């Protein structure tokens, strides 16, 4: 079956609409989605950025939020900026998302975390917020968090980020179809078409 | 008549497909295009960038060229990277483009300069290249260059860039519909739809 890899970071604004619609765009074309959470922080850090470019460059940041409003309106997605901090810290959520791949709840967990971050103004680094999300999905939170914090899983997340860098990823969301890289929520349709070729 | 402003910089890669298709997208919707050449260099410089972000961040640059290839292929546009220098220096071309607004040859001149830059591997800072382009459009090159280099026109280009900054522009191509800002070739359709509302 044709496949796209969906690479995302929980702090990333444009990954929110991408996560909410990736399956809806891919499924009708017979394309499977492989969900690949990772951390963008180390990549940005290596470029000398100590903060999101949307904070470092205020004009760019202002227009990103306006653009995201227009996108979410068109997609009928709620949008509220995290009031306390942007970008939020997605480390714990990324570890949990990666730990869920084997059991198959990563996509639903991912969508719920993005909703918490960009629609519900919740702190996605808060253990209680993450446990509640897992509970609602019928996942044993204690077990999932324990698996997330195992040294194997922590190492796997680091390897995930290293793989992202090695394969040319520099921002999120990114889509990979074998070696073909597409960057941005607005390239999703193109990536799916490419996968179906 | 509804109008979009098309803000562009001659060194900008994504402004190339935007320039080639902006009229084709806008005209069927009854939307007029106001062509607004300006210089992005001062804006980038104020952000601390001394070079194009596509050079400063190599992974981003590599994927930009690949993405542009895919876009140009879909639009049936030729694409060849300028072999000697990227970004090229678009100062002279921008001055000439601005000087042509009154006489109406700015759109055709702009498309020809982008073609020279990104398809024909010509030096768009070369006086002979620019004179040849003007000649092919039936424009008196000597007169146009003289108007371009008048202190009034030089000042007008500076004012154009200052207006871009004041209105929130931080990259190219950008489209403005009154105060609504859209950034990127991939936002052209959205901007035209907005103008037609």
Short mmCIF file of C-alpha atoms in Angstrom, two decimals:
data_model
loop_
_atom_site.label_atom_id
_atom_site.label_comp_id
_atom_site.label_asym_id
_atom_site.label_seq_id
_atom_site.Cartn_x
_atom_site.Cartn_y
_atom_site.Cartn_z
CA UNK A 1 0.00 0.00 0.00
CA UNK A 2 1.23 3.49 -0.82
CA UNK A 3 2.35 5.43 2.25
CA UNK A 4 3.26 8.91 3.39
CA UNK A 5 5.19 9.64 6.53
CA UNK A 6 3.77 12.50 8.55
CA UNK A 7 6.51 14.16 10.63
CA UNK A 8 5.26 16.50 13.31
CA UNK A 9 6.18 18.41 16.45
CA UNK A 10 3.53 19.15 19.09
CA UNK A 11 4.51 22.82 19.42
CA UNK A 12 4.10 23.43 15.69
CA UNK A 13 1.10 25.50 14.70
CA UNK A 14 0.69 24.29 11.12
CA UNK A 15 1.01 20.69 12.28
CA UNK A 16 -2.36 21.15 14.01
CA UNK A 17 -4.52 21.38 10.85
CA UNK A 18 -2.23 18.83 9.20
CA UNK A 19 -2.81 16.30 11.98
CA UNK A 20 -6.54 16.86 11.89
CA UNK A 21 -6.85 16.28 8.14
CA UNK A 22 -4.00 14.00 7.08
CA UNK A 23 -6.04 10.79 7.27
CA UNK A 24 -9.02 12.42 5.56
CA UNK A 25 -6.86 13.47 2.63
CA UNK A 26 -4.85 10.25 2.37
CA UNK A 27 -7.52 7.58 2.91
CA UNK A 28 -9.68 8.32 -0.17
CA UNK A 29 -6.54 8.02 -2.32
CA UNK A 30 -5.66 4.65 -0.81
CA UNK A 31 -2.58 6.10 0.90
CA UNK A 32 -1.60 4.98 4.39
CA UNK A 33 -0.21 7.44 6.93
CA UNK A 34 2.76 6.67 9.12
CA UNK A 35 2.71 9.01 12.13
CA UNK A 36 6.19 10.19 13.10
CA UNK A 37 6.40 12.47 16.14
CA UNK A 38 9.77 14.10 16.74
CA UNK A 39 11.32 17.20 18.27
CA UNK A 40 12.05 20.26 16.19
CA UNK A 41 13.89 22.06 19.00
CA UNK A 42 17.28 20.44 18.34
CA UNK A 43 17.00 21.30 14.62
CA UNK A 44 16.13 24.93 15.35
CA UNK A 45 18.85 25.05 17.99
CA UNK A 46 21.45 23.86 15.49
CA UNK A 47 20.40 26.78 13.26
CA UNK A 48 21.04 29.19 16.10
CA UNK A 49 17.38 29.75 16.97
CA UNK A 50 16.65 29.71 20.68
CA UNK A 51 12.94 30.35 20.14
CA UNK A 52 10.29 29.80 17.47
CA UNK A 53 10.94 31.83 14.31
CA UNK A 54 7.37 33.08 14.78
CA UNK A 55 8.55 34.76 17.99
CA UNK A 56 11.97 35.76 16.67
CA UNK A 57 10.41 37.50 13.65
CA UNK A 58 7.28 39.29 14.90
CA UNK A 59 5.86 40.29 11.49
CA UNK A 60 6.14 36.67 10.37
CA UNK A 61 4.56 35.52 13.63
CA UNK A 62 1.61 37.91 13.35
CA UNK A 63 0.82 36.79 9.83
CA UNK A 64 1.24 33.11 10.75
CA UNK A 65 -1.51 33.39 13.36
CA UNK A 66 -3.77 35.24 10.93
CA UNK A 67 -3.04 32.68 8.20
CA UNK A 68 -3.75 29.85 10.63
CA UNK A 69 -7.06 31.50 11.54
CA UNK A 70 -8.06 31.53 7.88
CA UNK A 71 -6.99 27.89 7.44
CA UNK A 72 -8.83 26.70 10.55
CA UNK A 73 -11.94 28.62 9.55
CA UNK A 74 -11.91 26.92 6.14
CA UNK A 75 -11.38 23.52 7.80
CA UNK A 76 -14.01 24.21 10.47
CA UNK A 77 -11.42 23.74 13.21
CA UNK A 78 -11.51 25.70 16.46
CA UNK A 79 -8.43 27.85 17.13
CA UNK A 80 -7.34 29.61 20.29
CA UNK A 81 -3.75 30.64 20.90
CA UNK A 82 -2.14 29.08 23.96
CA UNK A 83 -2.43 32.06 26.32
CA UNK A 84 0.47 31.26 28.63
CA UNK A 85 3.23 30.20 26.29
CA UNK A 86 4.07 29.72 22.64
CA UNK A 87 5.61 27.45 21.65
CA UNK A 88 4.54 24.94 24.26
CA UNK A 89 6.90 22.19 25.37
CA UNK A 90 5.95 19.04 23.47
CA UNK A 91 8.62 16.70 24.85
CA UNK A 92 6.38 14.61 27.10
CA UNK A 93 3.63 14.40 24.53
CA UNK A 94 6.13 13.34 21.83
CA UNK A 95 7.48 10.57 24.04
CA UNK A 96 3.96 9.32 24.72
CA UNK A 97 2.96 9.55 21.06
CA UNK A 98 6.00 7.50 20.08
CA UNK A 99 5.26 4.91 22.75
CA UNK A 100 1.74 4.50 21.34
CA UNK A 101 2.79 3.55 17.82
CA UNK A 102 2.83 -0.20 18.51
CA UNK A 103 -0.63 -0.19 20.08
CA UNK A 104 -2.07 2.07 17.40
CA UNK A 105 -3.43 4.96 19.46
CA UNK A 106 -0.84 7.50 18.30
CA UNK A 107 -3.07 9.21 15.70
CA UNK A 108 -6.00 9.75 18.11
CA UNK A 109 -3.64 10.84 20.89
CA UNK A 110 -1.88 13.25 18.55
CA UNK A 111 -5.12 14.89 17.43
CA UNK A 112 -6.25 15.26 21.04
CA UNK A 113 -2.96 16.88 22.08
CA UNK A 114 -3.13 19.37 19.19
CA UNK A 115 -6.70 20.20 20.16
CA UNK A 116 -5.59 20.72 23.77
CA UNK A 117 -2.76 22.98 22.59
CA UNK A 118 -4.44 25.08 19.90
CA UNK A 119 -8.14 24.95 20.70
CA UNK A 120 -8.54 24.28 24.41
CA UNK A 121 -5.70 26.44 25.80
CA UNK A 122 -4.39 23.59 27.89
CA UNK A 123 -0.80 23.00 28.99
CA UNK A 124 0.37 19.99 27.02
CA UNK A 125 3.42 19.59 29.27
CA UNK A 126 1.10 18.98 32.23
CA UNK A 127 0.98 15.36 33.38
CA UNK A 128 -2.70 15.65 34.33
CA UNK A 129 -3.68 17.01 30.92
CA UNK A 130 -1.87 14.16 29.18
CA UNK A 131 -3.33 11.52 31.52
CA UNK A 132 -6.84 12.83 30.90
CA UNK A 133 -6.32 12.63 27.13
CA UNK A 134 -5.06 9.05 27.42
CA UNK A 135 -7.95 8.11 29.70
CA UNK A 136 -10.51 9.42 27.23
CA UNK A 137 -8.93 7.25 24.56
CA UNK A 138 -9.27 4.18 26.79
CA UNK A 139 -5.50 3.96 27.22
CA UNK A 140 -4.00 3.07 30.61
CA UNK A 141 -2.24 6.38 31.35
CA UNK A 142 0.10 5.02 33.98
CA UNK A 143 1.31 2.26 31.71
CA UNK A 144 1.63 4.57 28.72
CA UNK A 145 3.60 7.22 30.64
CA UNK A 146 5.87 4.55 32.06
CA UNK A 147 6.55 3.20 28.57
CA UNK A 148 7.07 6.77 27.33
CA UNK A 149 9.70 7.41 29.98
CA UNK A 150 11.64 4.20 29.47
CA UNK A 151 15.18 4.77 28.37
CA UNK A 152 14.51 2.78 25.20
CA UNK A 153 11.67 5.08 24.25
CA UNK A 154 13.61 8.24 25.11
CA UNK A 155 16.43 6.96 22.93
CA UNK A 156 13.95 6.11 20.16
CA UNK A 157 12.69 9.71 20.16
CA UNK A 158 16.24 11.00 19.85
CA UNK A 159 16.81 8.60 16.96
CA UNK A 160 13.58 9.83 15.37
CA UNK A 161 14.89 13.41 15.43
CA UNK A 162 18.27 12.32 14.08
CA UNK A 163 16.52 10.50 11.25
CA UNK A 164 14.52 13.64 10.50
CA UNK A 165 17.71 15.67 10.16
CA UNK A 166 19.40 12.99 8.06
CA UNK A 167 16.45 12.95 5.68
CA UNK A 168 16.46 16.69 5.18
CA UNK A 169 13.65 17.81 7.48
CA UNK A 170 13.97 21.38 8.76
CA UNK A 171 10.41 22.29 9.77
CA UNK A 172 6.97 20.85 10.47
CA UNK A 173 4.71 19.48 9.34
CA UNK A 174 6.77 17.56 6.81
CA UNK A 175 5.70 14.70 4.62
CA UNK A 176 8.05 12.11 3.21
CA UNK A 177 7.25 9.71 0.40
CA UNK A 178 10.40 7.59 0.33
CA UNK A 179 13.04 10.31 -0.26
CA UNK A 180 10.68 12.95 -1.60
CA UNK A 181 10.24 15.69 0.99
CA UNK A 182 7.26 18.03 1.20
CA UNK A 183 7.20 20.78 3.80
CA UNK A 184 4.06 22.42 5.12
CA UNK A 185 0.40 21.73 5.72
CA UNK A 186 -0.27 23.23 2.27
CA UNK A 187 1.82 20.50 0.61
CA UNK A 188 -0.22 17.60 2.03
CA UNK A 189 -2.34 17.06 -1.08
CA UNK A 190 0.76 17.11 -3.27
CA UNK A 191 2.50 14.54 -1.06
CA UNK A 192 -0.51 12.23 -1.15
CA UNK A 193 -0.71 12.52 -4.93
CA UNK A 194 3.01 11.75 -5.14
CA UNK A 195 2.54 8.65 -2.94
CA UNK A 196 -0.23 7.41 -5.19
CA UNK A 197 1.87 7.65 -8.37
CA UNK B 1 -13.15 46.82 -9.31
CA UNK B 2 -11.75 44.41 -6.74
CA UNK B 3 -7.95 44.52 -6.52
CA UNK B 4 -5.03 42.63 -5.09
CA UNK B 5 -1.61 44.12 -4.62
CA UNK B 6 1.20 41.84 -5.71
CA UNK B 7 4.39 42.64 -3.79
CA UNK B 8 7.52 41.07 -5.21
CA UNK B 9 11.31 41.10 -5.18
CA UNK B 10 13.25 40.07 -8.29
CA UNK B 11 15.63 37.80 -6.37
CA UNK B 12 12.75 35.83 -4.86
CA UNK B 13 12.29 32.33 -6.17
CA UNK B 14 8.62 31.83 -5.36
CA UNK B 15 7.81 35.24 -6.84
CA UNK B 16 8.70 33.74 -10.23
CA UNK B 17 5.71 31.37 -10.54
CA UNK B 18 3.56 33.98 -8.78
CA UNK B 19 4.44 36.64 -11.36
CA UNK B 20 3.78 34.27 -14.23
CA UNK B 21 0.31 33.28 -13.02
CA UNK B 22 -1.07 36.19 -10.97
CA UNK B 23 -3.02 37.74 -13.86
CA UNK B 24 -4.30 34.34 -15.01
CA UNK B 25 -5.69 33.61 -11.55
CA UNK B 26 -7.07 37.10 -10.89
CA UNK B 27 -8.62 38.02 -14.25
CA UNK B 28 -11.30 35.28 -14.42
CA UNK B 29 -12.50 36.38 -10.96
CA UNK B 30 -12.75 40.00 -12.07
CA UNK B 31 -9.88 41.02 -9.78
CA UNK B 32 -7.33 43.60 -10.90
CA UNK B 33 -3.65 43.23 -10.02
CA UNK B 34 -1.55 46.11 -8.81
CA UNK B 35 2.13 45.27 -9.37
CA UNK B 36 4.33 46.47 -6.53
CA UNK B 37 8.05 45.80 -6.91
CA UNK B 38 10.16 46.45 -3.83
CA UNK B 39 13.38 45.33 -2.15
CA UNK B 40 13.38 42.58 0.43
CA UNK B 41 17.05 43.06 1.33
CA UNK B 42 16.47 45.85 3.86
CA UNK B 43 13.78 43.76 5.57
CA UNK B 44 16.01 40.70 5.78
CA UNK B 45 18.90 42.89 6.90
CA UNK B 46 16.82 44.32 9.75
CA UNK B 47 16.22 40.70 10.88
CA UNK B 48 19.96 40.11 10.98
CA UNK B 49 20.11 38.11 7.75
CA UNK B 50 22.98 39.03 5.49
CA UNK B 51 22.00 36.44 2.88
CA UNK B 52 18.91 34.62 1.67
CA UNK B 53 17.48 32.25 4.31
CA UNK B 54 17.69 29.60 1.58
CA UNK B 55 21.47 29.98 1.70
CA UNK B 56 21.69 30.48 5.47
CA UNK B 57 19.73 27.26 6.12
CA UNK B 58 20.94 24.69 3.58
CA UNK B 59 18.30 22.01 4.26
CA UNK B 60 15.59 24.61 3.75
CA UNK B 61 17.32 25.84 0.60
CA UNK B 62 17.63 22.36 -0.91
CA UNK B 63 13.96 21.61 -0.38
CA UNK B 64 12.94 25.04 -1.69
CA UNK B 65 14.63 24.30 -5.04
CA UNK B 66 12.99 20.87 -5.21
CA UNK B 67 9.61 22.31 -4.27
CA UNK B 68 10.03 25.02 -6.89
CA UNK B 69 10.84 22.35 -9.48
CA UNK B 70 7.59 20.57 -8.68
CA UNK B 71 5.63 23.82 -8.84
CA UNK B 72 7.17 24.89 -12.15
CA UNK B 73 6.59 21.45 -13.62
CA UNK B 74 2.92 21.62 -12.67
CA UNK B 75 2.68 25.14 -14.14
CA UNK B 76 4.63 24.18 -17.25
CA UNK B 77 7.26 26.81 -16.49
CA UNK B 78 10.94 26.34 -17.33
CA UNK B 79 13.30 26.44 -14.35
CA UNK B 80 17.06 26.70 -14.24
CA UNK B 81 18.92 27.94 -11.20
CA UNK B 82 21.04 31.05 -11.73
CA UNK B 83 24.44 29.38 -11.99
CA UNK B 84 26.63 32.26 -10.90
CA UNK B 85 24.80 33.72 -7.94
CA UNK B 86 21.72 33.24 -5.81
CA UNK B 87 20.09 35.49 -4.86
CA UNK B 88 20.72 37.81 -7.77
CA UNK B 89 20.77 41.56 -7.25
CA UNK B 90 17.38 42.91 -8.28
CA UNK B 91 17.95 46.59 -7.49
CA UNK B 92 18.23 47.87 -11.06
CA UNK B 93 15.34 45.73 -12.26
CA UNK B 94 13.16 46.93 -9.37
CA UNK B 95 13.89 50.56 -10.18
CA UNK B 96 12.99 49.99 -13.82
CA UNK B 97 9.85 48.05 -12.94
CA UNK B 98 8.69 50.87 -10.70
CA UNK B 99 9.42 53.45 -13.39
CA UNK B 100 7.22 51.50 -15.81
CA UNK B 101 4.06 51.58 -13.73
CA UNK B 102 2.74 54.80 -15.27
CA UNK B 103 3.22 53.57 -18.83
CA UNK B 104 1.84 50.13 -18.04
CA UNK B 105 4.69 47.86 -19.10
CA UNK B 106 5.64 46.77 -15.57
CA UNK B 107 3.84 43.38 -15.68
CA UNK B 108 5.43 42.31 -18.98
CA UNK B 109 8.84 43.61 -17.90
CA UNK B 110 8.54 41.79 -14.56
CA UNK B 111 7.68 38.47 -16.18
CA UNK B 112 10.60 38.83 -18.59
CA UNK B 113 13.06 39.58 -15.77
CA UNK B 114 11.89 36.55 -13.78
CA UNK B 115 12.28 34.41 -16.87
CA UNK B 116 15.80 35.79 -17.38
CA UNK B 117 16.65 35.05 -13.73
CA UNK B 118 15.10 31.61 -13.21
CA UNK B 119 14.83 30.10 -16.67
CA UNK B 120 17.48 31.71 -18.90
CA UNK B 121 20.37 31.95 -16.42
CA UNK B 122 20.96 35.59 -17.23
CA UNK B 123 22.40 38.24 -14.95
CA UNK B 124 19.49 40.53 -14.14
CA UNK B 125 21.86 43.17 -12.74
CA UNK B 126 23.47 43.50 -16.19
CA UNK B 127 22.55 46.68 -18.05
CA UNK B 128 22.63 44.91 -21.42
CA UNK B 129 20.28 42.15 -20.26
CA UNK B 130 17.79 44.72 -18.95
CA UNK B 131 18.06 46.86 -22.11
CA UNK B 132 17.40 43.82 -24.29
CA UNK B 133 14.30 42.96 -22.26
CA UNK B 134 13.00 46.52 -22.57
CA UNK B 135 13.73 46.58 -26.30
CA UNK B 136 11.76 43.38 -26.88
CA UNK B 137 8.79 44.99 -25.13
CA UNK B 138 9.02 47.99 -27.44
CA UNK B 139 10.14 50.25 -24.61
CA UNK B 140 12.85 52.88 -25.19
CA UNK B 141 15.54 51.42 -22.92
CA UNK B 142 17.59 54.58 -22.62
CA UNK B 143 14.56 56.60 -21.56
CA UNK B 144 13.33 53.90 -19.16
CA UNK B 145 16.72 53.50 -17.46
CA UNK B 146 17.08 57.24 -17.14
CA UNK B 147 13.64 57.46 -15.49
CA UNK B 148 14.57 54.49 -13.28
CA UNK B 149 17.71 56.25 -12.07
CA UNK B 150 16.09 59.61 -11.38
CA UNK B 151 16.30 60.58 -7.73
CA UNK B 152 12.50 60.72 -7.57
CA UNK B 153 12.22 57.11 -8.69
CA UNK B 154 15.00 55.92 -6.38
CA UNK B 155 13.18 57.63 -3.54
CA UNK B 156 9.90 56.07 -4.66
CA UNK B 157 11.42 52.57 -4.45
CA UNK B 158 12.66 53.28 -0.93
CA UNK B 159 9.18 54.48 -0.01
CA UNK B 160 7.74 51.30 -1.53
CA UNK B 161 9.92 49.17 0.75
CA UNK B 162 9.04 51.30 3.77
CA UNK B 163 5.36 50.86 2.95
CA UNK B 164 5.86 47.10 2.70
CA UNK B 165 7.37 47.03 6.21
CA UNK B 166 4.65 49.29 7.61
CA UNK B 167 1.98 46.99 6.21
CA UNK B 168 3.49 43.87 7.74
CA UNK B 169 5.30 42.33 4.77
CA UNK B 170 8.27 40.11 5.70
CA UNK B 171 8.73 37.92 2.62
CA UNK B 172 7.79 37.55 -1.04
CA UNK B 173 5.62 37.09 -2.89
CA UNK B 174 3.03 38.79 -0.72
CA UNK B 175 -0.49 39.74 -1.62
CA UNK B 176 -2.44 42.51 0.06
CA UNK B 177 -6.17 43.02 -0.18
CA UNK B 178 -6.59 46.29 1.74
CA UNK B 179 -5.08 45.29 5.13
CA UNK B 180 -5.40 41.53 4.66
CA UNK B 181 -1.94 40.03 4.09
CA UNK B 182 -1.26 36.74 2.33
CA UNK B 183 2.28 35.43 2.08
CA UNK B 184 3.47 32.98 -0.54
CA UNK B 185 2.76 31.85 -4.07
CA UNK B 186 0.52 29.15 -2.58
CA UNK B 187 -1.76 31.80 -1.04
CA UNK B 188 -2.54 33.54 -4.37
CA UNK B 189 -5.89 31.82 -4.92
CA UNK B 190 -6.96 32.61 -1.36
CA UNK B 191 -6.02 36.29 -1.79
CA UNK B 192 -7.99 36.54 -5.05
CA UNK B 193 -11.01 34.91 -3.43
CA UNK B 194 -10.70 37.35 -0.53
CA UNK B 195 -10.57 40.31 -2.95
CA UNK B 196 -13.72 39.10 -4.66
CA UNK B 197 -15.76 38.93 -1.44
#
